[in-house]
Amino acid sequence: MVRRSTMLVVVVSTLAVLAGSALSLPKGIKGPLPFNATGFLQWNPAKLQAHLASAAAAQNLSVDHHKLTCFRMQYIIGERMHLALRSDSTLAPGLIRLYFNDCFPNGCDASIFLTWPNTPECLYEPNKYILTGSAWDLIESLRKSVHAECGATVSCADILVVAAREAVKFVGGTINFPMPLGRPDGLAPATNLEVSTIPSARTEQASIMLAKFASRGFDHPAELVLFLGAHSIGRAHCESFKDRADRQTDDFSRKLFWHCQNDRSWLQPLDYITPDRLDTNYYANVLAGEGVLTSDMALGNDPRTRSWMEFYMNNPDNFADDFSILMGRLFTVRGGARRGEIRKYGCFKTNAAGPGAGIPGVVSSSDQEGAAASA
């Protein structure tokens, strides 16, 4: 198959999208490829570019937002991210899931970091098992470095999305995506109801996940399959797949049960073939009945999503291109109308807390692996 090359190029204040040959249909799907309201899966370069540009303009975002106030921002983050990831590759899945779980409920506003003044998002399902203290610490370190050079001109939200992009590049090779910047930091954590829009790892039906993703503008099965492709990296705590392990319905679930019975601190690779590489082996595992999470198996058992898992498993170049576009589209999720700010005293508290207020310890920095992904 001729590779469809989709290359996202950042040109000053614009998003230019170049596309090649048409996307091949997955097995079992006939006729014109269906596409969602935004035209994502139509792969129309002009339509996709217009959609992303419109979404960025509506939020007062641009790819060169910090050009005048903090020209070296992306270089600073990129350099420090490279050093951090070379030292500890387990930071990558933690950062990618922080990015997704921050943006999905209410837009990308860094509310996931707030431990003050309301109940932190990280205490709600499905966040409580996925957030890593090491990833949190790295974002705060990046904020200090950027603010030391430029002052409080860059939000924690922007720092997180740039860091997540660097993490994707580190574990995904050719996977890259442009990110419009200029988003403010939220003033309060998302509510339990808002966080519950993120599908749980215990979700047993693909229909539930499809509905939740559609509520955020990702209304094609391929988009859900692509997002869950991030399960190709990282490791899961026993608690996150206890439901699957306890059922012991197949050899793999019995193996999971045995590991956790013998070691409650066991960290199970979500992709045991290449656990630190963002690739398509995750799909192969699930289709072979060796998905770690209940939600993984739900996608493998539903014909609407299984056909796309088969497609991306057999077309890794398409996965790299399409995952890049989808990650870049995540910023288009919009929450309620909320005022924002640039947090001056730390990513974990609003400016109203003041410089002297302590930061409650919520996430342990010893929880290194990032563990359980959400759905």
mmCIF file of C-alpha atoms in Angstrom:
data_model
loop_
_atom_site.group_PDB
_atom_site.id
_atom_site.type_symbol
_atom_site.label_atom_id
_atom_site.label_comp_id
_atom_site.label_asym_id
_atom_site.label_seq_id
_atom_site.Cartn_x
_atom_site.Cartn_y
_atom_site.Cartn_z
ATOM 1 C CA MET A 1 0.000 0.000 0.000
ATOM 2 C CA VAL A 2 1.268 3.455 -0.867
ATOM 3 C CA ARG A 3 1.754 5.442 2.280
ATOM 4 C CA ARG A 4 -0.576 8.390 2.686
ATOM 5 C CA SER A 5 1.657 11.146 3.916
ATOM 6 C CA THR A 6 -0.056 13.657 6.143
ATOM 7 C CA MET A 7 2.358 16.256 7.284
ATOM 8 C CA LEU A 8 1.428 19.072 9.577
ATOM 9 C CA VAL A 9 3.597 22.134 9.080
ATOM 10 C CA VAL A 10 3.533 25.177 11.289
ATOM 11 C CA VAL A 11 3.803 28.436 9.347
ATOM 12 C CA VAL A 12 3.630 31.745 11.239
ATOM 13 C CA SER A 13 0.123 32.045 12.687
ATOM 14 C CA THR A 14 -1.279 29.358 10.363
ATOM 15 C CA LEU A 15 -1.833 25.623 10.299
ATOM 16 C CA ALA A 16 -0.990 24.190 6.881
ATOM 17 C CA VAL A 17 -1.998 20.601 6.289
ATOM 18 C CA LEU A 18 -0.650 18.593 3.390
ATOM 19 C CA ALA A 19 -2.213 15.286 2.456
ATOM 20 C CA GLY A 20 -1.460 12.683 -0.144
ATOM 21 C CA SER A 21 -3.449 9.729 -1.375
ATOM 22 C CA ALA A 22 -6.805 8.801 0.091
ATOM 23 C CA LEU A 23 -7.157 6.779 3.255
ATOM 24 C CA SER A 24 -7.747 3.091 2.566
ATOM 25 C CA LEU A 25 -10.864 1.503 3.970
ATOM 26 C CA PRO A 26 -10.540 -0.992 6.809
ATOM 27 C CA LYS A 27 -11.635 -4.525 6.195
ATOM 28 C CA GLY A 28 -15.378 -4.961 6.044
ATOM 29 C CA ILE A 29 -16.237 -1.312 5.363
ATOM 30 C CA LYS A 30 -17.608 -0.565 1.909
ATOM 31 C CA GLY A 31 -18.442 2.596 0.010
ATOM 32 C CA PRO A 32 -17.420 6.171 0.823
ATOM 33 C CA LEU A 33 -15.625 6.505 4.121
ATOM 34 C CA PRO A 34 -17.970 8.126 6.660
ATOM 35 C CA PHE A 35 -16.657 11.205 8.385
ATOM 36 C CA ASN A 36 -17.702 13.300 11.339
ATOM 37 C CA ALA A 37 -19.089 16.817 11.457
ATOM 38 C CA THR A 38 -15.649 18.452 11.389
ATOM 39 C CA GLY A 39 -14.576 16.493 8.332
ATOM 40 C CA PHE A 40 -11.641 14.909 10.206
ATOM 41 C CA LEU A 41 -11.874 11.550 8.503
ATOM 42 C CA GLN A 42 -12.579 12.985 5.087
ATOM 43 C CA TRP A 43 -8.908 13.982 4.943
ATOM 44 C CA ASN A 44 -9.747 17.141 3.029
ATOM 45 C CA PRO A 45 -6.662 19.328 3.626
ATOM 46 C CA ALA A 46 -8.466 22.645 3.103
ATOM 47 C CA LYS A 47 -11.377 21.629 5.325
ATOM 48 C CA LEU A 48 -9.129 20.354 8.110
ATOM 49 C CA GLN A 49 -6.958 23.456 7.971
ATOM 50 C CA ALA A 50 -10.009 25.709 8.086
ATOM 51 C CA HIS A 51 -11.447 23.777 11.019
ATOM 52 C CA LEU A 52 -8.269 23.984 13.079
ATOM 53 C CA ALA A 53 -7.705 27.638 12.215
ATOM 54 C CA SER A 54 -11.315 28.498 13.130
ATOM 55 C CA ALA A 55 -11.078 26.628 16.432
ATOM 56 C CA ALA A 56 -7.811 28.383 17.272
ATOM 57 C CA ALA A 57 -9.191 31.814 16.401
ATOM 58 C CA ALA A 58 -12.324 31.213 18.479
ATOM 59 C CA GLN A 59 -10.090 30.667 21.526
ATOM 60 C CA ASN A 60 -7.642 33.474 20.637
ATOM 61 C CA LEU A 61 -4.879 30.927 20.074
ATOM 62 C CA SER A 62 -2.031 30.943 17.571
ATOM 63 C CA VAL A 63 1.079 28.862 17.008
ATOM 64 C CA ASP A 64 3.293 31.919 17.509
ATOM 65 C CA HIS A 65 1.449 33.323 20.516
ATOM 66 C CA HIS A 66 4.621 33.584 22.624
ATOM 67 C CA LYS A 67 6.840 34.866 19.817
ATOM 68 C CA LEU A 68 7.238 38.346 21.329
ATOM 69 C CA THR A 69 6.952 37.587 25.044
ATOM 70 C CA CYS A 70 8.844 34.293 25.325
ATOM 71 C CA PHE A 71 10.496 33.454 22.035
ATOM 72 C CA ARG A 72 12.589 30.595 23.467
ATOM 73 C CA MET A 73 9.736 28.940 25.348
ATOM 74 C CA GLN A 74 9.413 25.883 23.130
ATOM 75 C CA TYR A 75 13.199 25.481 22.964
ATOM 76 C CA ILE A 76 13.475 25.608 26.765
ATOM 77 C CA ILE A 77 10.745 23.004 27.190
ATOM 78 C CA GLY A 78 12.079 20.810 24.378
ATOM 79 C CA GLU A 79 15.624 20.798 25.727
ATOM 80 C CA ARG A 80 14.593 19.983 29.306
ATOM 81 C CA MET A 81 12.072 17.398 28.157
ATOM 82 C CA HIS A 82 14.710 15.607 26.109
ATOM 83 C CA LEU A 83 17.024 15.382 29.107
ATOM 84 C CA ALA A 84 14.226 14.265 31.428
ATOM 85 C CA LEU A 85 12.909 11.584 29.066
ATOM 86 C CA ARG A 86 16.369 10.193 28.385
ATOM 87 C CA SER A 87 16.776 9.825 32.133
ATOM 88 C CA ASP A 88 13.279 8.407 32.770
ATOM 89 C CA SER A 89 11.227 7.217 29.795
ATOM 90 C CA THR A 90 8.253 6.435 32.049
ATOM 91 C CA LEU A 91 7.536 10.170 32.136
ATOM 92 C CA ALA A 92 6.184 9.995 28.579
ATOM 93 C CA PRO A 93 2.959 8.042 29.209
ATOM 94 C CA GLY A 94 2.285 10.088 32.336
ATOM 95 C CA LEU A 95 2.541 13.364 30.414
ATOM 96 C CA ILE A 96 0.437 12.160 27.481
ATOM 97 C CA ARG A 97 -2.344 11.051 29.827
ATOM 98 C CA LEU A 98 -2.128 14.267 31.804
ATOM 99 C CA TYR A 99 -2.659 16.130 28.532
ATOM 100 C CA PHE A 100 -5.630 14.022 27.500
ATOM 101 C CA ASN A 101 -7.286 13.920 30.924
ATOM 102 C CA ASP A 102 -6.855 17.668 31.356
ATOM 103 C CA CYS A 103 -8.326 18.574 27.956
ATOM 104 C CA PHE A 104 -11.173 16.075 27.679
ATOM 105 C CA PRO A 105 -13.538 17.234 30.467
ATOM 106 C CA ASN A 106 -13.428 21.015 29.989
ATOM 107 C CA GLY A 107 -10.753 21.950 27.492
ATOM 108 C CA CYS A 108 -7.001 22.337 27.983
ATOM 109 C CA ASP A 109 -6.786 24.601 31.051
ATOM 110 C CA ALA A 110 -4.361 22.827 33.430
ATOM 111 C CA SER A 111 -7.203 22.426 35.925
ATOM 112 C CA ILE A 112 -6.020 18.851 36.461
ATOM 113 C CA PHE A 113 -3.095 20.182 38.529
ATOM 114 C CA LEU A 114 -5.117 22.270 40.962
ATOM 115 C CA THR A 115 -5.113 21.069 44.547
ATOM 116 C CA TRP A 116 -6.735 24.274 45.824
ATOM 117 C CA PRO A 117 -9.391 25.575 46.494
ATOM 118 C CA ASN A 118 -11.803 22.706 45.624
ATOM 119 C CA THR A 119 -11.525 18.917 45.527
ATOM 120 C CA PRO A 120 -8.672 18.061 43.129
ATOM 121 C CA GLU A 121 -9.545 16.332 39.866
ATOM 122 C CA CYS A 122 -6.907 13.695 40.548
ATOM 123 C CA LEU A 123 -9.054 12.250 43.349
ATOM 124 C CA TYR A 124 -11.912 11.426 40.972
ATOM 125 C CA GLU A 125 -12.278 8.340 38.810
ATOM 126 C CA PRO A 126 -10.712 7.656 36.375
ATOM 127 C CA ASN A 127 -7.880 10.048 37.286
ATOM 128 C CA LYS A 128 -6.945 8.614 40.662
ATOM 129 C CA TYR A 129 -4.922 5.731 39.264
ATOM 130 C CA ILE A 130 -3.188 7.435 36.351
ATOM 131 C CA LEU A 131 -1.489 10.575 37.602
ATOM 132 C CA THR A 132 2.204 10.455 38.397
ATOM 133 C CA GLY A 133 4.023 12.660 40.836
ATOM 134 C CA SER A 134 7.113 12.639 38.626
ATOM 135 C CA ALA A 135 5.140 14.061 35.682
ATOM 136 C CA TRP A 136 3.603 16.715 37.940
ATOM 137 C CA ASP A 137 7.029 17.655 39.267
ATOM 138 C CA LEU A 138 8.409 17.945 35.733
ATOM 139 C CA ILE A 139 5.652 20.362 34.634
ATOM 140 C CA GLU A 140 6.296 22.560 37.670
ATOM 141 C CA SER A 141 10.036 22.471 36.937
ATOM 142 C CA LEU A 142 9.349 23.534 33.347
ATOM 143 C CA ARG A 143 7.149 26.385 34.569
ATOM 144 C CA LYS A 144 9.930 27.651 36.813
ATOM 145 C CA SER A 145 12.454 27.514 33.963
ATOM 146 C CA VAL A 146 10.193 29.325 31.506
ATOM 147 C CA HIS A 147 9.100 31.964 34.018
ATOM 148 C CA ALA A 148 12.701 32.518 35.098
ATOM 149 C CA GLU A 149 13.540 33.619 31.567
ATOM 150 C CA CYS A 150 10.305 35.269 30.465
ATOM 151 C CA GLY A 151 8.353 36.125 33.597
ATOM 152 C CA ALA A 152 4.821 34.869 34.161
ATOM 153 C CA THR A 153 3.869 35.061 30.491
ATOM 154 C CA VAL A 154 3.242 31.372 29.731
ATOM 155 C CA SER A 155 0.420 29.377 31.289
ATOM 156 C CA CYS A 156 0.766 25.934 32.822
ATOM 157 C CA ALA A 157 -1.800 24.822 30.219
ATOM 158 C CA ASP A 158 0.519 25.810 27.363
ATOM 159 C CA ILE A 159 3.507 24.239 29.098
ATOM 160 C CA LEU A 160 1.615 20.956 29.484
ATOM 161 C CA VAL A 161 0.570 20.714 25.826
ATOM 162 C CA VAL A 162 4.085 21.482 24.583
ATOM 163 C CA ALA A 163 5.556 18.952 27.044
ATOM 164 C CA ALA A 164 3.026 16.325 25.939
ATOM 165 C CA ARG A 165 3.934 16.938 22.305
ATOM 166 C CA GLU A 166 7.625 16.434 23.130
ATOM 167 C CA ALA A 167 6.746 13.210 24.963
ATOM 168 C CA VAL A 168 4.831 11.942 21.920
ATOM 169 C CA LYS A 169 7.782 12.772 19.665
ATOM 170 C CA PHE A 170 10.160 10.952 22.021
ATOM 171 C CA VAL A 171 8.214 7.673 22.113
ATOM 172 C CA GLY A 172 6.584 7.888 18.678
ATOM 173 C CA GLY A 173 9.438 8.722 16.344
ATOM 174 C CA THR A 174 7.778 10.456 13.397
ATOM 175 C CA ILE A 175 4.639 11.372 15.358
ATOM 176 C CA ASN A 176 4.434 15.141 15.772
ATOM 177 C CA PHE A 177 1.697 17.767 15.811
ATOM 178 C CA PRO A 178 1.451 21.580 15.851
ATOM 179 C CA MET A 179 -0.240 23.193 18.818
ATOM 180 C CA PRO A 180 -1.802 26.663 18.882
ATOM 181 C CA LEU A 181 -0.873 28.398 22.138
ATOM 182 C CA GLY A 182 -2.203 31.167 24.342
ATOM 183 C CA ARG A 183 -4.698 29.285 26.503
ATOM 184 C CA PRO A 184 -5.159 30.532 30.078
ATOM 185 C CA ASP A 185 -5.031 28.436 33.232
ATOM 186 C CA GLY A 186 -8.374 27.517 34.763
ATOM 187 C CA LEU A 187 -9.457 28.939 38.109
ATOM 188 C CA ALA A 188 -10.971 25.765 39.566
ATOM 189 C CA PRO A 189 -10.677 21.999 39.144
ATOM 190 C CA ALA A 190 -13.235 20.230 36.998
ATOM 191 C CA THR A 191 -16.114 18.727 38.940
ATOM 192 C CA ASN A 192 -16.626 15.029 39.515
ATOM 193 C CA LEU A 193 -19.423 15.089 36.920
ATOM 194 C CA GLU A 194 -17.147 16.738 34.360
ATOM 195 C CA VAL A 195 -14.279 14.315 35.002
ATOM 196 C CA SER A 196 -16.709 11.400 34.638
ATOM 197 C CA THR A 197 -16.945 12.209 30.913
ATOM 198 C CA ILE A 198 -13.558 10.451 30.604
ATOM 199 C CA PRO A 199 -14.337 6.768 29.975
ATOM 200 C CA SER A 200 -13.164 4.457 32.712
ATOM 201 C CA ALA A 201 -10.700 1.637 32.162
ATOM 202 C CA ARG A 202 -13.466 -0.636 33.503
ATOM 203 C CA THR A 203 -15.893 0.269 30.697
ATOM 204 C CA GLU A 204 -17.322 -2.952 29.325
ATOM 205 C CA GLN A 205 -19.159 -1.616 26.266
ATOM 206 C CA ALA A 206 -17.663 0.236 23.309
ATOM 207 C CA SER A 207 -21.012 2.042 22.906
ATOM 208 C CA ILE A 208 -20.427 3.904 26.177
ATOM 209 C CA MET A 209 -16.976 5.042 25.098
ATOM 210 C CA LEU A 210 -18.194 6.016 21.635
ATOM 211 C CA ALA A 211 -20.951 8.143 23.164
ATOM 212 C CA LYS A 212 -18.562 9.908 25.554
ATOM 213 C CA PHE A 213 -16.088 10.692 22.801
ATOM 214 C CA ALA A 214 -18.889 11.907 20.533
ATOM 215 C CA SER A 215 -19.938 14.327 23.287
ATOM 216 C CA ARG A 216 -16.552 15.985 22.842
ATOM 217 C CA GLY A 217 -16.693 16.164 19.057
ATOM 218 C CA PHE A 218 -14.887 12.896 18.299
ATOM 219 C CA ASP A 219 -17.790 11.027 16.790
ATOM 220 C CA HIS A 220 -16.172 8.426 14.545
ATOM 221 C CA PRO A 221 -15.047 4.977 15.799
ATOM 222 C CA ALA A 222 -11.596 5.493 14.255
ATOM 223 C CA GLU A 223 -10.994 8.467 16.555
ATOM 224 C CA LEU A 224 -11.693 6.399 19.663
ATOM 225 C CA VAL A 225 -9.397 3.658 18.371
ATOM 226 C CA LEU A 226 -6.643 6.194 17.685
ATOM 227 C CA PHE A 227 -6.869 7.778 21.131
ATOM 228 C CA LEU A 228 -6.666 4.386 22.802
ATOM 229 C CA GLY A 229 -3.582 3.715 20.734
ATOM 230 C CA ALA A 230 -1.804 5.699 23.454
ATOM 231 C CA HIS A 231 -2.168 2.522 25.543
ATOM 232 C CA SER A 232 0.822 1.297 23.573
ATOM 233 C CA ILE A 233 2.985 2.865 26.281
ATOM 234 C CA GLY A 234 2.886 2.875 30.055
ATOM 235 C CA ARG A 235 2.110 0.407 32.795
ATOM 236 C CA ALA A 236 -1.018 -0.253 34.820
ATOM 237 C CA HIS A 237 -1.486 -0.766 38.543
ATOM 238 C CA CYS A 238 -3.372 -3.897 39.561
ATOM 239 C CA GLU A 239 -6.324 -1.844 40.766
ATOM 240 C CA SER A 240 -6.970 -0.531 37.275
ATOM 241 C CA PHE A 241 -7.433 -3.988 35.742
ATOM 242 C CA LYS A 242 -8.637 -5.871 38.842
ATOM 243 C CA ASP A 243 -12.070 -6.407 37.301
ATOM 244 C CA ARG A 244 -10.571 -8.117 34.248
ATOM 245 C CA ALA A 245 -8.072 -10.142 36.251
ATOM 246 C CA ASP A 246 -10.635 -11.333 38.793
ATOM 247 C CA ARG A 247 -12.913 -12.744 36.086
ATOM 248 C CA GLN A 248 -10.138 -15.084 34.899
ATOM 249 C CA THR A 249 -12.007 -15.754 31.669
ATOM 250 C CA ASP A 250 -8.912 -16.466 29.536
ATOM 251 C CA ASP A 251 -5.242 -17.349 29.880
ATOM 252 C CA PHE A 252 -4.131 -13.725 29.803
ATOM 253 C CA SER A 253 -6.537 -12.591 32.528
ATOM 254 C CA ARG A 254 -5.434 -15.531 34.649
ATOM 255 C CA LYS A 255 -1.840 -14.394 34.158
ATOM 256 C CA LEU A 256 -2.812 -10.875 35.275
ATOM 257 C CA PHE A 257 -4.553 -12.335 38.330
ATOM 258 C CA TRP A 258 -1.470 -14.384 39.247
ATOM 259 C CA HIS A 259 0.850 -11.383 39.000
ATOM 260 C CA CYS A 260 -1.320 -9.253 41.267
ATOM 261 C CA GLN A 261 -1.949 -12.020 43.776
ATOM 262 C CA ASN A 262 1.785 -12.435 44.189
ATOM 263 C CA ASP A 263 2.715 -8.747 44.109
ATOM 264 C CA ARG A 264 0.114 -6.048 44.807
ATOM 265 C CA SER A 265 2.564 -3.413 43.564
ATOM 266 C CA TRP A 266 2.875 -5.150 40.197
ATOM 267 C CA LEU A 267 2.967 -2.800 37.197
ATOM 268 C CA GLN A 268 1.651 -4.468 34.070
ATOM 269 C CA PRO A 269 2.836 -3.115 30.688
ATOM 270 C CA LEU A 270 -0.183 -2.057 28.643
ATOM 271 C CA ASP A 271 1.747 -3.316 25.612
ATOM 272 C CA TYR A 272 4.107 -6.086 26.684
ATOM 273 C CA ILE A 273 5.817 -6.255 23.267
ATOM 274 C CA THR A 274 7.110 -2.661 23.045
ATOM 275 C CA PRO A 275 5.984 -1.024 26.322
ATOM 276 C CA ASP A 276 8.009 2.155 25.812
ATOM 277 C CA ARG A 277 7.293 2.742 22.132
ATOM 278 C CA LEU A 278 4.166 4.362 20.704
ATOM 279 C CA ASP A 279 3.315 1.946 17.904
ATOM 280 C CA THR A 280 0.622 -0.469 16.746
ATOM 281 C CA ASN A 281 1.551 -3.534 18.785
ATOM 282 C CA TYR A 282 -1.126 -2.555 21.299
ATOM 283 C CA TYR A 283 -3.768 -3.316 18.669
ATOM 284 C CA ALA A 284 -2.203 -6.700 17.934
ATOM 285 C CA ASN A 285 -2.287 -7.571 21.629
ATOM 286 C CA VAL A 286 -5.943 -6.641 22.033
ATOM 287 C CA LEU A 287 -7.009 -8.476 18.891
ATOM 288 C CA ALA A 288 -5.193 -11.555 20.214
ATOM 289 C CA GLY A 289 -7.238 -11.341 23.433
ATOM 290 C CA GLU A 290 -4.360 -9.880 25.460
ATOM 291 C CA GLY A 291 -5.621 -6.412 26.242
ATOM 292 C CA VAL A 292 -4.900 -5.417 29.832
ATOM 293 C CA LEU A 293 -7.910 -3.208 30.518
ATOM 294 C CA THR A 294 -11.569 -4.107 30.238
ATOM 295 C CA SER A 295 -12.029 -1.072 27.963
ATOM 296 C CA ASP A 296 -9.304 -2.389 25.646
ATOM 297 C CA MET A 297 -11.151 -5.675 25.240
ATOM 298 C CA ALA A 298 -14.448 -3.871 24.673
ATOM 299 C CA LEU A 299 -12.970 -2.164 21.601
ATOM 300 C CA GLY A 300 -11.580 -5.430 20.327
ATOM 301 C CA ASN A 301 -14.943 -7.150 20.644
ATOM 302 C CA ASP A 302 -17.083 -4.497 18.940
ATOM 303 C CA PRO A 303 -17.124 -4.698 15.116
ATOM 304 C CA ARG A 304 -17.319 -0.887 14.797
ATOM 305 C CA THR A 305 -13.960 -0.462 16.507
ATOM 306 C CA ARG A 306 -12.363 -3.838 15.836
ATOM 307 C CA SER A 307 -12.173 -3.153 12.083
ATOM 308 C CA TRP A 308 -10.223 0.049 12.772
ATOM 309 C CA MET A 309 -7.896 -1.744 15.181
ATOM 310 C CA GLU A 310 -7.167 -4.237 12.422
ATOM 311 C CA PHE A 311 -6.585 -1.421 9.958
ATOM 312 C CA TYR A 312 -4.072 0.458 12.115
ATOM 313 C CA MET A 313 -2.353 -2.743 13.216
ATOM 314 C CA ASN A 314 -1.648 -3.481 9.556
ATOM 315 C CA ASN A 315 -0.878 0.127 8.569
ATOM 316 C CA PRO A 316 1.546 1.649 11.101
ATOM 317 C CA ASP A 317 2.353 4.613 8.851
ATOM 318 C CA ASN A 318 -1.310 5.570 8.775
ATOM 319 C CA PHE A 319 -1.436 5.271 12.552
ATOM 320 C CA ALA A 320 1.493 7.667 12.973
ATOM 321 C CA ASP A 321 -0.047 10.245 10.627
ATOM 322 C CA ASP A 322 -3.572 9.958 11.999
ATOM 323 C CA PHE A 323 -2.529 9.949 15.655
ATOM 324 C CA SER A 324 -0.591 13.164 15.007
ATOM 325 C CA ILE A 325 -3.665 14.882 13.613
ATOM 326 C CA LEU A 326 -5.929 13.668 16.401
ATOM 327 C CA MET A 327 -3.605 14.804 19.171
ATOM 328 C CA GLY A 328 -3.421 18.179 17.495
ATOM 329 C CA ARG A 329 -7.225 18.330 17.396
ATOM 330 C CA LEU A 330 -7.600 17.738 21.122
ATOM 331 C CA PHE A 331 -7.217 21.459 21.808
ATOM 332 C CA THR A 332 -10.535 22.074 20.032
ATOM 333 C CA VAL A 333 -12.479 20.605 22.971
ATOM 334 C CA ARG A 334 -14.262 23.487 24.662
ATOM 335 C CA GLY A 335 -15.528 23.568 28.208
ATOM 336 C CA GLY A 336 -17.869 26.021 29.859
ATOM 337 C CA ALA A 337 -17.166 29.745 29.716
ATOM 338 C CA ARG A 338 -14.511 30.208 32.389
ATOM 339 C CA ARG A 339 -12.208 33.071 33.156
ATOM 340 C CA GLY A 340 -8.546 32.224 33.339
ATOM 341 C CA GLU A 341 -5.117 33.460 34.354
ATOM 342 C CA ILE A 342 -1.427 32.638 34.129
ATOM 343 C CA ARG A 343 -0.501 30.954 37.403
ATOM 344 C CA LYS A 344 2.392 32.821 38.976
ATOM 345 C CA TYR A 345 3.097 30.803 42.096
ATOM 346 C CA GLY A 346 2.896 27.249 40.829
ATOM 347 C CA CYS A 347 0.758 25.072 38.609
ATOM 348 C CA PHE A 348 -0.942 23.518 41.638
ATOM 349 C CA LYS A 349 -2.791 26.621 42.866
ATOM 350 C CA THR A 350 -4.487 29.714 41.566
ATOM 351 C CA ASN A 351 -2.988 33.150 42.052
ATOM 352 C CA ALA A 352 -5.604 33.873 44.700
ATOM 353 C CA ALA A 353 -3.775 31.439 46.986
ATOM 354 C CA GLY A 354 -0.795 33.791 47.051
ATOM 355 C CA PRO A 355 2.910 32.976 47.034
ATOM 356 C CA GLY A 356 3.054 31.700 50.598
ATOM 357 C CA ALA A 357 0.234 29.174 50.546
ATOM 358 C CA GLY A 358 1.314 25.569 50.851
ATOM 359 C CA ILE A 359 0.503 22.967 48.227
ATOM 360 C CA PRO A 360 -1.293 19.902 49.626
ATOM 361 C CA GLY A 361 0.405 16.650 48.776
ATOM 362 C CA VAL A 362 -2.054 14.768 46.568
ATOM 363 C CA VAL A 363 0.019 12.755 44.129
ATOM 364 C CA SER A 364 2.996 10.806 45.380
ATOM 365 C CA SER A 365 6.214 11.413 43.487
ATOM 366 C CA SER A 366 7.059 7.748 44.074
ATOM 367 C CA ASP A 367 4.260 6.690 41.724
ATOM 368 C CA GLN A 368 6.596 6.583 38.767
ATOM 369 C CA GLU A 369 4.933 4.628 36.045
ATOM 370 C CA GLY A 370 1.741 6.499 35.291
ATOM 371 C CA ALA A 371 -0.059 3.330 35.428
ATOM 372 C CA ALA A 372 -3.593 2.863 34.522
ATOM 373 C CA ALA A 373 -4.768 4.677 31.522
ATOM 374 C CA SER A 374 -8.308 5.850 31.344
ATOM 375 C CA ALA A 375 -10.322 4.148 28.644
#
